[in-house]
Tab-separated table of C-alpha atoms in Angstrom:
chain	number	residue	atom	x	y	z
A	5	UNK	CA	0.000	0.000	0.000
A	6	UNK	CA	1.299	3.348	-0.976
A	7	UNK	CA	2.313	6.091	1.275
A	8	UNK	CA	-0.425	8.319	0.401
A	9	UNK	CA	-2.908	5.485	1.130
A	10	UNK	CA	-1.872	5.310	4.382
A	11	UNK	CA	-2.027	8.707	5.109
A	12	UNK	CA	-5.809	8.486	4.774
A	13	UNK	CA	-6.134	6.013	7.854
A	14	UNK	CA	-4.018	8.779	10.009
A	15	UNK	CA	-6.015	10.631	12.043
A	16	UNK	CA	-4.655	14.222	11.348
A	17	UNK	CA	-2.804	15.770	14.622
A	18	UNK	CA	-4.424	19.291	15.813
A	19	UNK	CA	-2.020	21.573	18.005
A	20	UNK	CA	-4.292	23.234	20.854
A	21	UNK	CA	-4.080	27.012	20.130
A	22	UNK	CA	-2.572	28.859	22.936
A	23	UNK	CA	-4.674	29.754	25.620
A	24	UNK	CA	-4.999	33.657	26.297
A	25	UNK	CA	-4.301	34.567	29.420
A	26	UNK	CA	-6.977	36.952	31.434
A	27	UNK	CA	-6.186	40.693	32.231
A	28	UNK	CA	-5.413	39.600	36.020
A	29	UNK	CA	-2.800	37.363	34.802
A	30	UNK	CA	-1.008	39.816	32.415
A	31	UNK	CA	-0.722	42.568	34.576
A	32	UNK	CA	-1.285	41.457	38.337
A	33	UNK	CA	0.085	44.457	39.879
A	34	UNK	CA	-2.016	47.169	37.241
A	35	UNK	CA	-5.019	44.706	38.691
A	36	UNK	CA	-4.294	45.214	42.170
A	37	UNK	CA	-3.386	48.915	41.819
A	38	UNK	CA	-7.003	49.858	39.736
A	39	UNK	CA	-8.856	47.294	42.318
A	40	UNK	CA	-7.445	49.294	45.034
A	41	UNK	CA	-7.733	52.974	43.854
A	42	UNK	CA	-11.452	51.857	43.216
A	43	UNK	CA	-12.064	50.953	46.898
A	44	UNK	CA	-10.288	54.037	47.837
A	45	UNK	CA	-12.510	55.870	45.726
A	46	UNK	CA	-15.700	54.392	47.344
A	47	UNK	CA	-14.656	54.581	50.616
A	48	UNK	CA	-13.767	58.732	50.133
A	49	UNK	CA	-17.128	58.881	47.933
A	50	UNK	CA	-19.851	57.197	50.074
A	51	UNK	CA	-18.189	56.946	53.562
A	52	UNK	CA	-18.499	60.346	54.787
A	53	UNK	CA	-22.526	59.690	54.618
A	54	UNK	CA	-22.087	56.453	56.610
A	55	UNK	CA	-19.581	58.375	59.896
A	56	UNK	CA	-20.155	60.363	62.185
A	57	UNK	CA	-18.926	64.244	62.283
A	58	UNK	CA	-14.865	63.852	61.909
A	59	UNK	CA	-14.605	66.819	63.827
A	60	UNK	CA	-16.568	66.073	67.008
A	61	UNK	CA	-14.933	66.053	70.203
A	62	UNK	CA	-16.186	63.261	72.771
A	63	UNK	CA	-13.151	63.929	75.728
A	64	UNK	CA	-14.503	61.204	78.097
A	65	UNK	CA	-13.426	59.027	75.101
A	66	UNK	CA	-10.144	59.603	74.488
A	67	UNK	CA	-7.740	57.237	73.530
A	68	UNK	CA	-10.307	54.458	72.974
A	69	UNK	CA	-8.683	51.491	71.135
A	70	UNK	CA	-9.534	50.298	68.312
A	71	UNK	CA	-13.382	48.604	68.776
A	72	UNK	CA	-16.621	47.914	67.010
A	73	UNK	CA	-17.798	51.304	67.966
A	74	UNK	CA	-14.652	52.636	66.908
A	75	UNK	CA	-12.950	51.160	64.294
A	76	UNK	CA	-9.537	52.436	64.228
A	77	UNK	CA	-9.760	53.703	67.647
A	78	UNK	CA	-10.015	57.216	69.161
A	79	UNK	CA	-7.597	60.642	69.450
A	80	UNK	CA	-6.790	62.693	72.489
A	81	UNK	CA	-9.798	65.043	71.861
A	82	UNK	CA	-11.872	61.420	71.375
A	83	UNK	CA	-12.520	62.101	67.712
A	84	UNK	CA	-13.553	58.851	65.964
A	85	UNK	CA	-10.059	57.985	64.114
A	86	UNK	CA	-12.227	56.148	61.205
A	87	UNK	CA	-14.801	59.175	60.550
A	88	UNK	CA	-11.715	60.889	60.525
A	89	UNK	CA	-9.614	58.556	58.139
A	90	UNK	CA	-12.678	58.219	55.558
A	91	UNK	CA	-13.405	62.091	55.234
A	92	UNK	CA	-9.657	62.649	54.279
A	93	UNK	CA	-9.701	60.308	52.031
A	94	UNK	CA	-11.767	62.676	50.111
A	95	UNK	CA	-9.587	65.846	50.550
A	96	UNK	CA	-6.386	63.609	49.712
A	97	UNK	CA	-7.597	61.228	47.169
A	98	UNK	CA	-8.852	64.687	45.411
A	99	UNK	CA	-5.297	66.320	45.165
A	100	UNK	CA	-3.480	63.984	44.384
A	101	UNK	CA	-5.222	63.326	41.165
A	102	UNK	CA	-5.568	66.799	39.981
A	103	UNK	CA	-2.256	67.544	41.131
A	104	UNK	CA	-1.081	64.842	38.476
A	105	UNK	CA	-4.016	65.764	35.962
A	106	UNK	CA	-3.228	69.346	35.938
A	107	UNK	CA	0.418	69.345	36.152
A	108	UNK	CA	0.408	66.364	33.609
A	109	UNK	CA	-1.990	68.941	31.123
A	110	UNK	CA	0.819	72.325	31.782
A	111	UNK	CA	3.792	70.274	31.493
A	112	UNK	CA	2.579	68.509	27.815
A	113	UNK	CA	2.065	71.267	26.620
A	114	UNK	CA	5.109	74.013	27.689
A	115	UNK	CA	7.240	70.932	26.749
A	116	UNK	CA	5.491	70.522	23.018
A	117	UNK	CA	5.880	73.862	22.755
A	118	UNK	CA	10.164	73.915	23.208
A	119	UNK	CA	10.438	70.945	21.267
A	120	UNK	CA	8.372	71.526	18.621
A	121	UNK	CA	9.197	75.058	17.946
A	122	UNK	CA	12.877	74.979	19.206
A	123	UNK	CA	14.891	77.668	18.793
A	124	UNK	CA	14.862	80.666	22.027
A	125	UNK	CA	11.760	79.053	23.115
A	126	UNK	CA	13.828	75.739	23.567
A	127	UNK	CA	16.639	77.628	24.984
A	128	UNK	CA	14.568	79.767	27.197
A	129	UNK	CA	12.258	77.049	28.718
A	130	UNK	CA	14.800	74.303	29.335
A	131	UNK	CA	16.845	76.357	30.848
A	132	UNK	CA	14.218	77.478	33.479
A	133	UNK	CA	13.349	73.662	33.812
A	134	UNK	CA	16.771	72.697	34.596
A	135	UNK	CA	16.816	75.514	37.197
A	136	UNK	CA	13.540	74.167	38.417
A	137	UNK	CA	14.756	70.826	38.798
A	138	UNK	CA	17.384	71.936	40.522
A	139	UNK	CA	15.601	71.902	43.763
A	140	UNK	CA	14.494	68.421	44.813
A	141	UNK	CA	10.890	68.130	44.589
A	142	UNK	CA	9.516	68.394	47.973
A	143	UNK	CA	11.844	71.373	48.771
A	144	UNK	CA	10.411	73.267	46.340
A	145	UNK	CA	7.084	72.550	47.317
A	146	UNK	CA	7.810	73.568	50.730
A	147	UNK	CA	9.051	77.174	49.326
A	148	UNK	CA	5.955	77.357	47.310
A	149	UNK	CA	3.388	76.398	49.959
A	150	UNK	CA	5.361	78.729	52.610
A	151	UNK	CA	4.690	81.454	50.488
A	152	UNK	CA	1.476	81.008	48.954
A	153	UNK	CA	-0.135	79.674	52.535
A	154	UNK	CA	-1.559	76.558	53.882
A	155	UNK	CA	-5.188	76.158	52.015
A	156	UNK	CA	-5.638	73.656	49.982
A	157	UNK	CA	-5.571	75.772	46.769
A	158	UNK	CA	-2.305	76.544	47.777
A	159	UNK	CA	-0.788	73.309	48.328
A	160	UNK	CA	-2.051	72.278	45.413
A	161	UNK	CA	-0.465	75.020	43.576
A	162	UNK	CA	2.557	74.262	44.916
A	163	UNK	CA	2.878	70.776	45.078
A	164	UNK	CA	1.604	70.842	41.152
A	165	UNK	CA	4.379	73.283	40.202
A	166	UNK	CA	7.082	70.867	41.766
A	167	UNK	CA	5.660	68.152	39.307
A	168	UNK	CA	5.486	70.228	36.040
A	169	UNK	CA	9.056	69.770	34.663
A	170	UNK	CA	9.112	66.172	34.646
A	171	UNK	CA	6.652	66.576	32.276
A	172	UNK	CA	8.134	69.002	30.542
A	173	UNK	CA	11.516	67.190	29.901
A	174	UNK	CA	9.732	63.855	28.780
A	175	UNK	CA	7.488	65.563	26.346
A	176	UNK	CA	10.015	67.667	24.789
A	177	UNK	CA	11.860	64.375	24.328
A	178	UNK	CA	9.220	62.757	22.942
A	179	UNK	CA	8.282	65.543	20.408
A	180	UNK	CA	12.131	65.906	19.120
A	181	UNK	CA	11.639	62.128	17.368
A	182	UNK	CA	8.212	62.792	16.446
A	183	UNK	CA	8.545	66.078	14.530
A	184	UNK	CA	11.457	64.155	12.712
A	185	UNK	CA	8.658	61.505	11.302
A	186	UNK	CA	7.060	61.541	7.821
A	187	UNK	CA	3.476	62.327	8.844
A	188	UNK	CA	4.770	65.490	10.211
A	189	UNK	CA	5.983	66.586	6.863
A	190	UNK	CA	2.559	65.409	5.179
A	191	UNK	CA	0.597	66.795	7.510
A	192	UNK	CA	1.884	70.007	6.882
A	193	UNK	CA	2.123	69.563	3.078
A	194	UNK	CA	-1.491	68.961	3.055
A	195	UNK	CA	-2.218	72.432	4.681
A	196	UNK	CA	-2.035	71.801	8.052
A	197	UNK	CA	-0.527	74.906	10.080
A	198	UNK	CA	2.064	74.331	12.280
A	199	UNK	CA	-0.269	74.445	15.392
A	200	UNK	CA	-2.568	72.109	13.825
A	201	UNK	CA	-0.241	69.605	13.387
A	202	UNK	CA	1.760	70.158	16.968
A	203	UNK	CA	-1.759	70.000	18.509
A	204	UNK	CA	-3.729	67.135	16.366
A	205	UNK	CA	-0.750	65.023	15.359
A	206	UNK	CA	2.479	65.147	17.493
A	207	UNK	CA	1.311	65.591	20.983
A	208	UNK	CA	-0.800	62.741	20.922
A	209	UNK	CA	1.794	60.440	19.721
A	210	UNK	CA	4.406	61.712	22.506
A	211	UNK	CA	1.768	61.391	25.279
A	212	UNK	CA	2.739	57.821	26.333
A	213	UNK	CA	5.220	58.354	28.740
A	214	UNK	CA	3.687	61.273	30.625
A	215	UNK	CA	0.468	59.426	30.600
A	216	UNK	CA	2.751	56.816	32.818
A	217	UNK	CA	4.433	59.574	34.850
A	218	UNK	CA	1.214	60.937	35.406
A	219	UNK	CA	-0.012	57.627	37.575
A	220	UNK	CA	3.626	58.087	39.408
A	221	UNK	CA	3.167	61.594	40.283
A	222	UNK	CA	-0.754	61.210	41.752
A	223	UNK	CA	1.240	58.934	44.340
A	224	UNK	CA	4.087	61.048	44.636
A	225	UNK	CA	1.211	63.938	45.139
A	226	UNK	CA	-0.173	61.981	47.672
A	227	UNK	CA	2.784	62.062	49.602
A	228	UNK	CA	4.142	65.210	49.351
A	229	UNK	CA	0.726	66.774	50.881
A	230	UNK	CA	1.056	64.630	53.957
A	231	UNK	CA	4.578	65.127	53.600
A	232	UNK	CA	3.957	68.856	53.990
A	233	UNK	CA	0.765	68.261	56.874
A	234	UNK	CA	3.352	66.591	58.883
A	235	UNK	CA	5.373	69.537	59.146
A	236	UNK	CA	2.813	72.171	59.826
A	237	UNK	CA	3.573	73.680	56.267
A	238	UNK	CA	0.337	72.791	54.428
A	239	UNK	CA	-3.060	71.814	55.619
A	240	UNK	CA	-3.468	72.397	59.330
A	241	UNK	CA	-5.712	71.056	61.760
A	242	UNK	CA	-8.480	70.436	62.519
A	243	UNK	CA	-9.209	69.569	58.779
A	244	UNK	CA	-8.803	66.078	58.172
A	245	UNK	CA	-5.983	65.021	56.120
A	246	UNK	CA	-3.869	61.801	56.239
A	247	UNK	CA	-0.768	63.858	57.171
A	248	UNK	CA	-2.578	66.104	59.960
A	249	UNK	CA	-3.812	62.746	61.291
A	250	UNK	CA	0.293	61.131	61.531
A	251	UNK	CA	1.451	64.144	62.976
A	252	UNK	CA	-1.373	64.456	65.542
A	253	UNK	CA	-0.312	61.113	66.427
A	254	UNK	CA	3.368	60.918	65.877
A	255	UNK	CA	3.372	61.665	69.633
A	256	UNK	CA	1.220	58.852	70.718
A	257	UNK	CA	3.168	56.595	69.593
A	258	UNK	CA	5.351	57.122	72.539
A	259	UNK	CA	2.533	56.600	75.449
A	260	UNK	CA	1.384	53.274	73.455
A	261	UNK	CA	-1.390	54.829	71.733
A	262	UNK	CA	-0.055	53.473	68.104
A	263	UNK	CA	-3.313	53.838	66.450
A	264	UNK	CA	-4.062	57.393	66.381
A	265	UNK	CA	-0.800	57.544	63.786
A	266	UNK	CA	-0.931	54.361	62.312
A	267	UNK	CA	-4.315	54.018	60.425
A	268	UNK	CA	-3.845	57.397	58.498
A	269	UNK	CA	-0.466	56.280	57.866
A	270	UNK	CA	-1.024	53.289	56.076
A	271	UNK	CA	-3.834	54.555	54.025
A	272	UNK	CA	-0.902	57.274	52.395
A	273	UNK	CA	1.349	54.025	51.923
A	274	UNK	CA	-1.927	52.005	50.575
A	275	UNK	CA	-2.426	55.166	48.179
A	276	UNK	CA	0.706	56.040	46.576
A	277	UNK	CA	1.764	51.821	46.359
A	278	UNK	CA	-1.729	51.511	44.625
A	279	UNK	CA	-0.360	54.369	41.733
A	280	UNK	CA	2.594	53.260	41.765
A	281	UNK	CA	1.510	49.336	40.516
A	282	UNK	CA	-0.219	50.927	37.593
A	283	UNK	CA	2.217	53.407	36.539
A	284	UNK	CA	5.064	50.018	37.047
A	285	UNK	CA	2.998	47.666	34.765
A	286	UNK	CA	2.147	50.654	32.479
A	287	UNK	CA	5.934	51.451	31.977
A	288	UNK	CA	6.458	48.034	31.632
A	289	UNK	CA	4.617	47.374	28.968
A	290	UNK	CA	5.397	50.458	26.669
């Protein structure tokens, strides 16, 4: 019997196409980090309607551990810890993402605008970013929110003008290969003004890594405002904040009272970790 007889009583051999793996799988940490901001989120959003006033004083109940009537325990002035802890969420939560949204939106743009354009404008704006940078970060928040004063507004200000040139430098980088790319030139040989095609075509396509930076910097954000809180420099008591709360508590600590500074605490390392996993996997995977 022939070989190709044969080959008609073989039963044909079928390779199992890979199996896709789910979006947990791929990117565990991005999964953990969205899952966690989420929860965050609720608890800021609906909590505050489920607590009691985070600014009531109860002083027969101070220094309550941590209970079923009190969840994370009470302060010196008997202020329910939790109520506390949720309604900052709100305030903190809040800046840090339009710290990173705002300073993310200046920073795209100034730095499109050098490396698009080039020239003085280049010259002139990188030279006040590298002076800028300069300072580290948080010191130059510190200057900012020392002069401007310790509302919110302000330490937003501040903190968001710390962020803007590390937006700057990465979107200028991006734009210097992109303006060097074909559909630049056809873009503008169909028409397009220079704006137009800086606007519609380039700064999109050099968006990617400040888009990551941007998840970074909402945890660095959240940080740097209860960085600031626990020095007296930005948001003072008796509003809640994370960083108000740690530094309320910081002394505690040393009587045994450890949960007065340790709930608030955790919640700012909970935060910025959960950022931090996205913008990780995001950077990753660029």
């Amino acid at each position: 019997m022939s070989e190709a007889s044969l080959s008609r009583f073989v039963p044909p051999v079928f390779s199992e196409p890979p199996t896709r793996k789910s979006f947990i799988r791929r990117q565990p940490m991005m999964t953990i980090g969205i899952a966690t901001i989420v929860l965050l989120i609720g608890f800021a959003a609906i909590g505050p309607w489920f607590v009691g006033d985070p600014r009531a004083t109860f002083p027969g109940s101070s220094f309550a551990p941590p209970s079923w009537s009190h969840f994370f325990g009470t302060d010196m002035y008997g202020r329910d810890v939790f109520a506390r802890a949720v309604n900052a969420a709100r305030l903190d939560l809040w800046l840090g993402i339009v710290i990173s949204v705002v300073a993310t939106i200046i920073g795209s743009l100034i730095g499109l605008v050098a490396g698009y354009w080039g020239g003085w404008v280049d010259d002139v704006v990188m030279r006040l970013t590298d002076i800028t940078l300069a300072f580290p970060g948080f010191v130059l928040a510190i200057l900012l929110v020392t002069v401007l004063g310790g509302s919110s507004t302000s330490v937003a200000i501040g903190v968001t003008v710390s962020f803007i040139p590390y937006f700057i430098r990465l979107t200028r980088a991006e734009v210097l290969g992109q303006r060097e790319l074909e559909y630049v030139d056809g873009a503008i040989l169909a028409g397009n003004s220079k704006l137009r095609v800086a606007l519609r075509h380039v700064l999109p396509n050099s968006l990617k890594p400040s888009l990551v930076q941007a998840t970074l910097v909402a945890g660095w954000a959240i940080t740097t405002v209860g960085g600031l809180a626990f020095l007296g420099i930005g948001i003072h008591p008796p509003t809640p904040e994370w960083g108000v709360m740690v530094a309320e508590g910081s002394n505690d600590i040393l009587t045994g009272v450890w949960w007065t500074a340790l709930f608030p605490g955790a919640l700012i390392v909970i935060a910025a970790s959960a950022f931090q996993f996205i913008g990780d996997d995001l950077g990753s995977k660029r």
